[in-house]
Amino acid sequence: MQPLPAHWTRRAEFLAGCRAELPIILGVAPFGMIYGALAVGAGLSAFAAQAMSSVVFAGSAQFIAAQLIREGSPGLVVAVTVLVVNLRHLLYSASVAPYLRHLRAGWKGLLAYLLTDEAYAVAIGRYLRDGDRTDADPVSPNRHWYFLGAGLVLWGSWQVSTGVGIFLGALVPASWSLDFTLPLTFIALVFPSLRDRGAFAAALGGGGIAVLAFGLPYKLGLMLAAVGGIAVGLVADRAEREA
Amino acid sequence: MSWLPTLAVAGLLTFLIRLSFIALLGRVETPPLLARALRLVPPAVLSAIILPELLLRRGAVDLSLGNVRLLAGLLATGVAIWTRNVLATIGAGMAALWLLQYLVAR
């Protein structure tokens, strides 16, 4: 058996993954701080706010959960909304699965826990650059350490920035209206997702239903809007493909 | 009320979503309709949160100039389309909100 090239050792792969994730944490850390401040402002204890970052570990779902908690929604609605918002991770899971097939269950579990938008982007970038071979010789056998490095750097920066936000949030007065950063964040995030007619219709449908259904109890309007918006988008999608 | 049980359930659900295909050995293809539906989740959910925040004041649609969050949100939308930058969008929107709140309070 040939010795591994130096850049394929576990340590080298791990450090390369960490390095690849570093520029991304500059963009992520402010959101961790805003989330932390919003969560304590919504009435979560500092411990629960930090626990959400380590247990749920999904930025937009955490923002939405904090918003629902502030509005007094029941726990079931919060949990189901987090589920709906994170359903897109099914696509990430399907996308990286072929590259993780050879790993033991512990590794699969660990990397699944770390599979956020930002870690996925970095890890799948590496796998795609390598080509589609999943177990052929010319591919580094330690690529999962690269994924681990990227995922852990993001995880650490999310925990630390959440903690800073929780600490600062307790100091910021309500008159600063920091809760408005939430819709602003989503305004910035929604435009890159409006790539075709289906997505545009889903946004219009979801937004319109949310306004009409706002009076429903338990914040059910949000879930109705999510499902309705997706249905409207699918119809528009089909109309476009058949046109 | 303690939110910890809710967070534990939400965290477990999120983990199971992420684990799903990885645990299924990567041999299962996502059905095309499911894949299309999942891609529509972000636009549907994000705008379902944005629009009520901007349009509704005390449970009613408010399109007046007194609705400072709507004005600040429209400005932020312009910045979002123009710059495609998240922090610039938040910065512009918050600056506009603070200025408008100050002007309205005077």
Short mmCIF file of C-alpha atoms in Angstrom, two decimals, chain A residues 68-217:
data_model
loop_
_atom_site.label_atom_id
_atom_site.label_comp_id
_atom_site.label_asym_id
_atom_site.label_seq_id
_atom_site.Cartn_x
_atom_site.Cartn_y
_atom_site.Cartn_z
CA LEU A 68 -43.06 32.45 17.77
CA ILE A 69 -42.03 32.20 21.42
CA ARG A 70 -42.22 35.99 21.73
CA GLU A 71 -45.78 35.86 20.40
CA GLY A 72 -46.77 33.21 22.91
CA SER A 73 -47.20 30.26 20.52
CA PRO A 74 -47.58 26.80 22.02
CA GLY A 75 -44.58 24.45 22.04
CA LEU A 76 -46.09 22.10 19.46
CA VAL A 77 -46.40 24.92 16.92
CA VAL A 78 -42.79 25.97 17.57
CA ALA A 79 -41.52 22.41 17.08
CA VAL A 80 -43.57 21.79 13.90
CA THR A 81 -42.48 25.15 12.43
CA VAL A 82 -38.82 24.29 13.06
CA LEU A 83 -39.47 20.98 11.30
CA VAL A 84 -41.01 22.71 8.25
CA VAL A 85 -38.26 25.33 8.02
CA ASN A 86 -35.53 22.69 8.26
CA LEU A 87 -37.10 20.30 5.75
CA ARG A 88 -34.75 21.72 3.12
CA HIS A 89 -31.95 19.88 4.91
CA LEU A 90 -33.40 16.70 3.39
CA LEU A 91 -31.87 17.91 0.13
CA TYR A 92 -28.47 18.42 1.75
CA SER A 93 -28.68 14.99 3.34
CA ALA A 94 -29.50 13.38 -0.02
CA SER A 95 -26.74 15.37 -1.69
CA VAL A 96 -23.85 14.38 0.64
CA ALA A 97 -25.07 10.85 1.41
CA PRO A 98 -23.22 9.12 -1.47
CA TYR A 99 -19.90 10.51 -0.20
CA LEU A 100 -20.46 9.32 3.39
CA ARG A 101 -21.64 5.82 2.53
CA HIS A 102 -18.46 4.07 3.65
CA LEU A 103 -18.38 5.69 7.11
CA ARG A 104 -19.33 4.11 10.42
CA ALA A 105 -22.63 5.05 12.08
CA GLY A 106 -20.92 7.34 14.61
CA TRP A 107 -19.35 9.43 11.86
CA LYS A 108 -22.64 9.59 9.96
CA GLY A 109 -24.42 10.81 13.08
CA LEU A 110 -21.77 13.41 13.87
CA LEU A 111 -21.64 14.81 10.33
CA ALA A 112 -25.46 14.81 10.09
CA TYR A 113 -25.57 16.91 13.28
CA LEU A 114 -23.10 19.37 11.70
CA LEU A 115 -24.97 19.52 8.36
CA THR A 116 -26.00 23.21 8.30
CA ASP A 117 -26.36 25.39 5.19
CA GLU A 118 -22.85 26.78 5.64
CA ALA A 119 -21.05 23.50 6.41
CA TYR A 120 -22.92 21.81 3.55
CA ALA A 121 -21.81 24.50 1.11
CA VAL A 122 -18.14 24.04 1.99
CA ALA A 123 -18.18 20.23 2.20
CA ILE A 124 -20.14 19.64 -1.02
CA GLY A 125 -17.82 22.09 -2.76
CA ARG A 126 -14.89 19.85 -1.87
CA TYR A 127 -16.68 16.66 -2.92
CA LEU A 128 -17.78 18.14 -6.25
CA ARG A 129 -14.28 19.41 -7.01
CA ASP A 130 -13.05 15.86 -6.41
CA GLY A 131 -15.47 14.58 -9.02
CA ASP A 132 -18.23 12.08 -8.55
CA ARG A 133 -16.09 9.10 -7.62
CA THR A 134 -17.15 7.98 -4.18
CA ASP A 135 -14.76 5.16 -3.35
CA ALA A 136 -12.22 5.06 -6.16
CA ASP A 137 -8.48 5.12 -5.40
CA PRO A 138 -7.54 8.65 -6.50
CA VAL A 139 -9.84 10.24 -3.89
CA SER A 140 -8.56 11.10 -0.41
CA PRO A 141 -9.85 8.50 2.09
CA ASN A 142 -9.96 11.17 4.81
CA ARG A 143 -12.30 13.66 3.15
CA HIS A 144 -14.76 13.31 6.03
CA TRP A 145 -12.18 15.04 8.27
CA TYR A 146 -12.44 18.05 5.96
CA PHE A 147 -16.22 18.05 6.47
CA LEU A 148 -15.68 17.69 10.24
CA GLY A 149 -13.28 20.66 10.33
CA ALA A 150 -15.67 22.88 8.40
CA GLY A 151 -18.65 21.80 10.53
CA LEU A 152 -16.87 22.27 13.88
CA VAL A 153 -15.58 25.75 13.02
CA LEU A 154 -19.10 26.82 12.14
CA TRP A 155 -20.51 25.14 15.27
CA GLY A 156 -17.99 26.86 17.55
CA SER A 157 -18.53 30.30 16.02
CA TRP A 158 -22.33 29.89 16.28
CA GLN A 159 -22.13 28.96 19.98
CA VAL A 160 -19.73 31.81 20.84
CA SER A 161 -21.62 34.47 18.87
CA THR A 162 -24.92 33.31 20.43
CA GLY A 163 -23.38 33.72 23.88
CA VAL A 164 -22.14 37.22 23.05
CA GLY A 165 -25.61 38.14 21.73
CA ILE A 166 -27.32 36.82 24.86
CA PHE A 167 -24.97 38.91 27.01
CA LEU A 168 -25.39 42.07 24.88
CA GLY A 169 -29.13 41.53 24.42
CA ALA A 170 -29.67 41.86 28.14
CA LEU A 171 -28.06 45.32 27.92
CA VAL A 172 -29.94 46.66 24.85
CA PRO A 173 -33.15 48.63 25.59
CA ALA A 174 -36.40 47.64 23.83
CA SER A 175 -36.67 51.10 22.22
CA TRP A 176 -33.88 50.07 19.81
CA SER A 177 -36.44 47.79 18.09
CA LEU A 178 -33.81 45.09 17.53
CA ASP A 179 -36.63 42.65 16.76
CA PHE A 180 -36.92 44.39 13.37
CA THR A 181 -33.58 42.80 12.36
CA LEU A 182 -35.54 39.57 11.91
CA PRO A 183 -37.76 40.60 8.97
CA LEU A 184 -34.80 42.57 7.57
CA THR A 185 -32.64 39.46 7.64
CA PHE A 186 -35.36 37.52 5.86
CA ILE A 187 -35.82 40.27 3.25
CA ALA A 188 -32.13 39.88 2.41
CA LEU A 189 -32.35 36.07 2.35
CA VAL A 190 -35.51 35.76 0.26
CA PHE A 191 -34.24 37.46 -2.90
CA PRO A 192 -31.49 34.94 -3.76
CA SER A 193 -34.15 32.20 -3.52
CA LEU A 194 -36.44 33.91 -6.11
CA ARG A 195 -34.73 32.32 -9.09
CA ASP A 196 -37.74 31.22 -11.12
CA ARG A 197 -41.47 31.70 -11.48
CA GLY A 198 -42.29 28.89 -9.04
CA ALA A 199 -40.22 30.45 -6.27
CA PHE A 200 -41.71 33.88 -6.96
CA ALA A 201 -45.25 32.47 -6.82
CA ALA A 202 -44.43 30.60 -3.58
CA ALA A 203 -43.23 33.86 -2.01
CA LEU A 204 -46.31 35.81 -3.11
CA GLY A 205 -48.65 33.00 -2.07
CA GLY A 206 -46.96 32.44 1.29
CA GLY A 207 -46.84 36.15 2.10
CA GLY A 208 -50.43 36.78 1.02
CA ILE A 209 -51.86 33.83 2.97
CA ALA A 210 -49.85 34.85 6.04
CA VAL A 211 -51.42 38.33 6.00
CA LEU A 212 -54.96 36.95 5.44
CA ALA A 213 -54.61 34.17 8.02
CA PHE A 214 -52.89 36.30 10.66
CA GLY A 215 -55.86 36.14 13.03
CA LEU A 216 -55.78 32.32 13.32
CA PRO A 217 -54.98 31.03 16.81
#
